[in-house]
Amino acid sequence: MSKATIIDGKAVAARVTDSVAEATQAFVSETGITPCLAVVIVGEDPASAVYVRNKGRMAEKVGFRSLRQTLPADTPETDLIALIQEWNADPSINAILVQLPLPDHIDDSKIIELIAPEKDVDGFHPVNVGRLGAGRFGNALIPCTPAGCVLLAKSALGDDLTGLNVVIVGRSNIVGKPAAQLFLKEHCTVTIAHSRTKDLAAVIGGADIIVAAVGRPKMIEGSWLKQGATVIDVGINRIPAPEKGEGKTRLVGDVDFDAASDIAGAITPVPGGVGPMTIAMLMANTLTATRRQHGLADIAIAPK
Ligand code: GUN
């Protein structure tokens, strides 16, 4: 059996961040302005804390100013609202990210809708969701993970995805739905499958590209894939790994990687696939947002 090409998400992400760093240097020398990304995290979820730290580190690495605010888990909603309003009004802050999930007593949607759309580098505000849906890419900010999925697919298949069948498994606002819009933009034929889809195996069997974003470990079996398909696995699931010792765990995707890599043409690993792309695309969005706020046209940041 031929083994699939492993898509190196770290390498593709590094090309994006190198490109952002170069474009940032040019922007700073042209304008004297340093882009600033502000991130707020509420509570102590360890995984979220790692993501937020990595976002801050990468922001500094590409030449941005990075602002991080960690609020206690019992922070009143009104305090978070006040912080967002302060950041919205501060012209030296170009990009705002509220790490999700928020504690139960805070209404995620209410907070997201408060972020100024032009600073919403997650692309979660309804204005950005609407612009993406309407195909207004010139002023939308695009969610980072799905944007990264498209770049990874292109790294395996080349720039032209026209006519390919894409099956997205998962219909979340963060990944599944925006990924569908982005692959449509690439002239793909897009299917969104989900937990109620009938005969998921048959649907996946018709896919040239599978984007798996359900959050269920190894749910997608290798035997379901069409020979040579490209697999983009967004899942990050922690499962017990007794083979590594008692109480140890490891990360796996939504796709059964070992079985899938016998059939797929190309596949992203977990970790090291989609994960690094999310942060890289956040850096690209931060520069794009900053440039727009200063009346500058979008530039191509993504690598070939
Ligand atoms: N939590 C998990 N993924 C994300 C993301 O892409 N953005 C934010 N803000 N929080 C997240």
Short mmCIF file of C-alpha atoms and ligand atoms in Angstrom, two decimals:
data_model
loop_
_atom_site.label_atom_id
_atom_site.label_comp_id
_atom_site.label_asym_id
_atom_site.label_seq_id
_atom_site.Cartn_x
_atom_site.Cartn_y
_atom_site.Cartn_z
CA MET A 1 0.00 0.00 0.00
CA SER A 2 1.31 3.41 -0.82
CA LYS A 3 1.69 5.71 2.10
CA ALA A 4 0.21 9.20 2.02
CA THR A 5 2.34 12.32 1.91
CA ILE A 6 2.35 13.88 5.36
CA ILE A 7 1.39 17.54 5.05
CA ASP A 8 3.84 19.49 7.20
CA GLY A 9 1.67 22.12 8.88
CA LYS A 10 4.61 23.54 10.80
CA ALA A 11 6.50 24.20 7.57
CA VAL A 12 3.52 25.80 5.80
CA ALA A 13 2.79 27.88 8.92
CA ALA A 14 6.43 29.00 9.06
CA ARG A 15 6.19 30.22 5.47
CA VAL A 16 3.10 32.26 6.42
CA THR A 17 4.69 33.76 9.53
CA ASP A 18 7.95 34.53 7.66
CA SER A 19 5.87 36.32 5.06
CA VAL A 20 3.95 38.22 7.76
CA ALA A 21 7.21 39.19 9.50
CA GLU A 22 8.64 40.54 6.25
CA ALA A 23 5.47 42.47 5.41
CA THR A 24 5.30 43.80 8.97
CA GLN A 25 8.83 45.13 8.77
CA ALA A 26 7.92 46.95 5.56
CA PHE A 27 4.70 48.29 7.13
CA VAL A 28 6.49 49.56 10.23
CA SER A 29 9.20 51.31 8.25
CA GLU A 30 6.60 52.86 5.93
CA THR A 31 4.18 54.04 8.63
CA GLY A 32 6.08 54.06 11.93
CA ILE A 33 3.17 52.05 13.36
CA THR A 34 3.66 48.71 15.10
CA PRO A 35 0.61 46.42 14.78
CA CYS A 36 -0.79 45.40 18.16
CA LEU A 37 -2.68 42.21 18.98
CA ALA A 38 -4.59 42.18 22.29
CA VAL A 39 -5.74 38.86 23.72
CA VAL A 40 -7.93 38.29 26.76
CA ILE A 41 -8.39 34.99 28.54
CA VAL A 42 -10.87 34.47 31.36
CA GLY A 43 -10.08 31.65 33.78
CA GLU A 44 -7.33 29.11 34.04
CA ASP A 45 -8.10 26.40 31.48
CA PRO A 46 -4.59 24.99 30.90
CA ALA A 47 -5.04 24.23 27.18
CA SER A 48 -6.40 27.75 26.54
CA ALA A 49 -3.52 29.25 28.53
CA VAL A 50 -1.01 27.45 26.30
CA TYR A 51 -2.77 28.67 23.13
CA VAL A 52 -2.82 32.24 24.40
CA ARG A 53 0.85 32.15 25.38
CA ASN A 54 1.77 30.81 21.95
CA LYS A 55 -0.27 33.51 20.22
CA GLY A 56 1.55 36.20 22.23
CA ARG A 57 4.96 34.71 21.50
CA MET A 58 4.30 34.44 17.79
CA ALA A 59 2.94 38.00 17.68
CA GLU A 60 6.23 39.27 19.08
CA LYS A 61 8.23 37.06 16.75
CA VAL A 62 6.63 38.55 13.65
CA GLY A 63 7.17 42.08 14.95
CA PHE A 64 3.85 42.98 16.55
CA ARG A 65 3.19 44.43 19.97
CA SER A 66 1.42 41.84 22.06
CA LEU A 67 -0.96 42.65 24.88
CA ARG A 68 -2.28 39.87 27.08
CA GLN A 69 -4.87 40.21 29.82
CA THR A 70 -5.64 37.25 32.08
CA LEU A 71 -8.80 37.68 34.11
CA PRO A 72 -9.96 35.43 36.96
CA ALA A 73 -12.64 32.83 36.19
CA ASP A 74 -15.20 34.72 38.31
CA THR A 75 -14.71 38.03 36.50
CA PRO A 76 -18.12 39.71 36.10
CA GLU A 77 -19.34 39.97 32.52
CA THR A 78 -19.48 43.74 32.91
CA ASP A 79 -15.70 43.87 33.52
CA LEU A 80 -14.99 41.95 30.32
CA ILE A 81 -17.39 44.22 28.43
CA ALA A 82 -15.57 47.28 29.79
CA LEU A 83 -12.20 45.87 28.70
CA ILE A 84 -13.42 45.18 25.15
CA GLN A 85 -14.89 48.67 24.93
CA GLU A 86 -11.59 50.15 26.08
CA TRP A 87 -9.67 48.15 23.47
CA ASN A 88 -12.18 49.04 20.74
CA ALA A 89 -11.64 52.73 21.47
CA ASP A 90 -7.84 52.53 21.60
CA PRO A 91 -6.40 53.26 18.14
CA SER A 92 -3.05 51.71 19.10
CA ILE A 93 -4.78 48.32 19.42
CA ASN A 94 -5.45 46.86 15.98
CA ALA A 95 -6.59 43.34 16.74
CA ILE A 96 -8.70 41.88 19.56
CA LEU A 97 -9.09 38.20 20.42
CA VAL A 98 -11.23 36.80 23.22
CA GLN A 99 -10.08 33.26 23.92
CA LEU A 100 -12.96 30.80 23.95
CA PRO A 101 -14.56 29.09 25.72
CA LEU A 102 -15.59 31.71 28.27
CA PRO A 103 -16.90 30.70 31.71
CA ASP A 104 -20.60 29.77 31.78
CA HIS A 105 -21.74 33.02 33.42
CA ILE A 106 -20.48 35.03 30.43
CA ASP A 107 -22.45 35.10 27.19
CA ASP A 108 -19.98 34.32 24.36
CA SER A 109 -22.18 35.78 21.63
CA LYS A 110 -22.73 39.03 23.49
CA ILE A 111 -18.98 39.48 23.95
CA ILE A 112 -18.11 38.60 20.34
CA GLU A 113 -20.72 41.06 19.06
CA LEU A 114 -19.09 43.82 21.11
CA ILE A 115 -15.72 43.52 19.39
CA ALA A 116 -15.26 46.15 16.69
CA PRO A 117 -15.59 44.11 13.45
CA GLU A 118 -12.47 45.69 11.95
CA LYS A 119 -10.45 44.43 14.96
CA ASP A 120 -12.12 40.99 15.12
CA VAL A 121 -9.16 38.88 13.94
CA ASP A 122 -10.99 35.64 14.78
CA GLY A 123 -13.62 36.57 12.17
CA PHE A 124 -16.39 35.56 14.58
CA HIS A 125 -18.39 38.83 14.65
CA PRO A 126 -21.67 38.56 12.68
CA VAL A 127 -20.50 41.38 10.41
CA ASN A 128 -17.46 39.33 9.38
CA VAL A 129 -19.54 36.14 9.17
CA GLY A 130 -21.96 37.98 6.89
CA ARG A 131 -19.22 39.44 4.71
CA LEU A 132 -17.70 35.98 4.28
CA GLY A 133 -21.11 34.53 3.42
CA ALA A 134 -21.74 37.30 0.90
CA GLY A 135 -18.33 36.76 -0.70
CA ARG A 136 -17.08 40.21 0.32
CA PHE A 137 -13.53 39.09 0.96
CA GLY A 138 -12.13 42.58 0.52
CA ASN A 139 -13.32 43.72 3.93
CA ALA A 140 -14.09 40.51 5.81
CA LEU A 141 -11.76 39.09 8.41
CA ILE A 142 -11.71 35.33 7.83
CA PRO A 143 -11.64 32.72 10.64
CA CYS A 144 -8.09 31.46 11.08
CA THR A 145 -8.50 27.68 11.27
CA PRO A 146 -10.55 27.25 8.08
CA ALA A 147 -8.29 29.68 6.23
CA GLY A 148 -5.39 27.47 7.31
CA CYS A 149 -7.22 24.36 6.05
CA VAL A 150 -7.47 25.85 2.56
CA LEU A 151 -3.75 26.66 2.50
CA LEU A 152 -2.87 23.14 3.64
CA ALA A 153 -5.08 21.64 0.92
CA LYS A 154 -3.34 23.87 -1.63
CA SER A 155 0.07 22.85 -0.32
CA ALA A 156 -0.82 19.26 -1.24
CA LEU A 157 -2.83 19.80 -4.42
CA GLY A 158 -1.57 23.06 -5.89
CA ASP A 159 -3.32 26.40 -6.08
CA ASP A 160 -6.24 25.40 -8.28
CA LEU A 161 -8.88 23.42 -6.40
CA THR A 162 -11.58 24.04 -9.03
CA GLY A 163 -14.23 21.35 -9.25
CA LEU A 164 -12.91 19.17 -6.45
CA ASN A 165 -15.41 17.54 -4.11
CA VAL A 166 -14.86 18.75 -0.55
CA VAL A 167 -16.61 17.05 2.35
CA ILE A 168 -16.46 18.97 5.60
CA VAL A 169 -17.42 16.90 8.63
CA GLY A 170 -18.70 19.24 11.35
CA ARG A 171 -20.91 22.32 11.15
CA SER A 172 -19.44 24.61 13.80
CA ASN A 173 -19.35 28.37 13.41
CA ILE A 174 -15.60 28.35 14.05
CA VAL A 175 -14.58 25.74 11.47
CA GLY A 176 -17.23 23.84 9.47
CA LYS A 177 -19.43 26.65 8.21
CA PRO A 178 -16.66 29.13 7.32
CA ALA A 179 -14.58 26.32 5.75
CA ALA A 180 -17.52 25.62 3.44
CA GLN A 181 -17.58 29.27 2.31
CA LEU A 182 -13.83 29.31 1.72
CA PHE A 183 -13.79 26.11 -0.37
CA LEU A 184 -16.75 27.46 -2.36
CA LYS A 185 -14.63 30.52 -3.12
CA GLU A 186 -12.06 28.07 -4.54
CA HIS A 187 -14.76 26.73 -6.90
CA CYS A 188 -15.06 23.41 -5.08
CA THR A 189 -18.25 21.38 -4.75
CA VAL A 190 -18.87 21.49 -1.03
CA THR A 191 -20.81 19.14 1.24
CA ILE A 192 -21.18 19.75 4.98
CA ALA A 193 -21.72 16.49 6.83
CA HIS A 194 -22.45 16.23 10.56
CA SER A 195 -23.63 13.92 13.31
CA ARG A 196 -27.04 13.39 11.68
CA THR A 197 -25.69 12.69 8.20
CA LYS A 198 -26.95 9.41 6.77
CA ASP A 199 -24.25 7.01 5.60
CA LEU A 200 -21.29 9.24 6.37
CA ALA A 201 -18.93 6.63 4.93
CA ALA A 202 -20.57 6.92 1.51
CA VAL A 203 -20.51 10.72 1.61
CA ILE A 204 -16.82 10.73 2.56
CA GLY A 205 -16.12 8.16 -0.16
CA GLY A 206 -16.96 10.80 -2.78
CA ALA A 207 -14.54 13.39 -1.41
CA ASP A 208 -11.33 14.58 -3.02
CA ILE A 209 -10.70 16.66 0.12
CA ILE A 210 -11.99 15.81 3.61
CA VAL A 211 -11.95 18.42 6.36
CA ALA A 212 -12.60 16.66 9.67
CA ALA A 213 -13.78 18.98 12.42
CA VAL A 214 -16.04 17.06 14.77
CA GLY A 215 -13.94 16.65 17.91
CA ARG A 216 -14.35 12.87 18.16
CA PRO A 217 -11.15 10.81 18.30
CA LYS A 218 -10.48 8.63 15.22
CA MET A 219 -14.13 8.82 14.22
CA ILE A 220 -13.38 8.80 10.49
CA GLU A 221 -12.14 5.43 9.34
CA GLY A 222 -9.43 4.95 6.75
CA SER A 223 -11.54 2.54 4.70
CA TRP A 224 -14.13 5.28 4.08
CA LEU A 225 -11.71 7.35 2.02
CA LYS A 226 -11.40 7.49 -1.73
CA GLN A 227 -7.95 6.36 -2.90
CA GLY A 228 -5.65 9.37 -3.07
CA ALA A 229 -7.91 11.78 -1.15
CA THR A 230 -6.46 14.74 0.75
CA VAL A 231 -7.26 14.67 4.47
CA ILE A 232 -7.21 17.82 6.59
CA ASP A 233 -7.73 16.81 10.22
CA VAL A 234 -8.77 19.69 12.48
CA GLY A 235 -9.48 17.48 15.50
CA ILE A 236 -7.30 17.72 18.59
CA ASN A 237 -8.46 15.02 21.00
CA ARG A 238 -6.60 13.90 24.09
CA ILE A 239 -6.95 10.17 24.71
CA PRO A 240 -5.45 7.81 27.29
CA ALA A 241 -2.11 6.32 26.21
CA PRO A 242 -1.37 3.49 28.64
CA GLU A 243 1.44 2.34 26.32
CA LYS A 244 3.33 5.49 27.37
CA GLY A 245 2.84 4.70 31.06
CA GLU A 246 0.09 4.90 33.61
CA GLY A 247 -2.05 8.03 33.43
CA LYS A 248 -0.31 9.23 30.23
CA THR A 249 -2.25 10.70 27.32
CA ARG A 250 -1.64 11.56 23.68
CA LEU A 251 -3.26 13.73 21.03
CA VAL A 252 -5.13 12.25 18.10
CA GLY A 253 -7.26 13.74 15.35
CA ASP A 254 -10.79 12.99 14.19
CA VAL A 255 -9.39 10.66 11.52
CA ASP A 256 -7.83 7.26 12.15
CA PHE A 257 -4.42 8.41 10.95
CA ASP A 258 -2.66 5.06 10.52
CA ALA A 259 -5.47 3.47 8.51
CA ALA A 260 -6.11 6.68 6.53
CA SER A 261 -2.48 7.12 5.54
CA ASP A 262 -2.58 3.82 3.63
CA ILE A 263 -5.33 5.17 1.36
CA ALA A 264 -5.08 8.96 1.33
CA GLY A 265 -2.82 10.82 -1.08
CA ALA A 266 -1.93 13.40 1.55
CA ILE A 267 -2.87 13.83 5.21
CA THR A 268 -2.22 16.29 8.02
CA PRO A 269 -0.77 14.85 11.24
CA VAL A 270 -2.08 15.66 14.72
CA PRO A 271 -0.28 17.45 16.22
CA GLY A 272 1.72 19.41 13.64
CA GLY A 273 -0.93 19.81 10.94
CA VAL A 274 -3.75 22.33 11.25
CA GLY A 275 -2.76 23.55 14.74
CA PRO A 276 0.25 25.66 13.73
CA MET A 277 -1.75 27.15 10.84
CA THR A 278 -4.35 28.69 13.15
CA ILE A 279 -1.77 30.89 14.85
CA ALA A 280 -0.07 31.72 11.56
CA MET A 281 -3.36 32.88 10.02
CA LEU A 282 -4.06 34.94 13.14
CA MET A 283 -0.81 36.80 12.49
CA ALA A 284 -1.84 37.35 8.86
CA ASN A 285 -5.24 38.66 9.98
CA THR A 286 -3.63 41.02 12.49
CA LEU A 287 -1.46 42.59 9.80
CA THR A 288 -4.41 42.76 7.37
CA ALA A 289 -6.60 44.44 10.02
CA THR A 290 -3.88 46.96 10.86
CA ARG A 291 -3.24 47.82 7.22
CA ARG A 292 -6.96 48.35 6.58
CA GLN A 293 -7.26 50.57 9.65
CA HIS A 294 -4.59 52.76 8.09
CA GLY A 295 -6.22 52.87 4.67
CA LEU A 296 -3.78 50.46 3.01
CA ALA A 297 -4.81 47.82 0.48
CA ASP A 298 -4.63 44.12 1.27
CA ILE A 299 -1.47 42.36 0.21
CA ALA A 300 -0.92 38.68 -0.53
CA ILE A 301 0.48 37.26 2.68
CA ALA A 302 -0.07 33.56 2.16
CA PRO A 303 2.76 31.63 0.52
CA LYS A 304 2.64 29.82 -2.77
N1 GUN B 1 -10.70 28.50 21.23
C1 GUN B 1 -10.46 27.45 20.42
N2 GUN B 1 -10.20 27.89 19.17
C2 GUN B 1 -10.29 29.23 19.20
C3 GUN B 1 -10.13 30.24 18.22
O1 GUN B 1 -9.85 30.00 17.04
N3 GUN B 1 -10.28 31.51 18.65
C4 GUN B 1 -10.60 31.80 19.93
N4 GUN B 1 -10.76 33.07 20.26
N5 GUN B 1 -10.76 30.90 20.88
C5 GUN B 1 -10.61 29.61 20.50
#
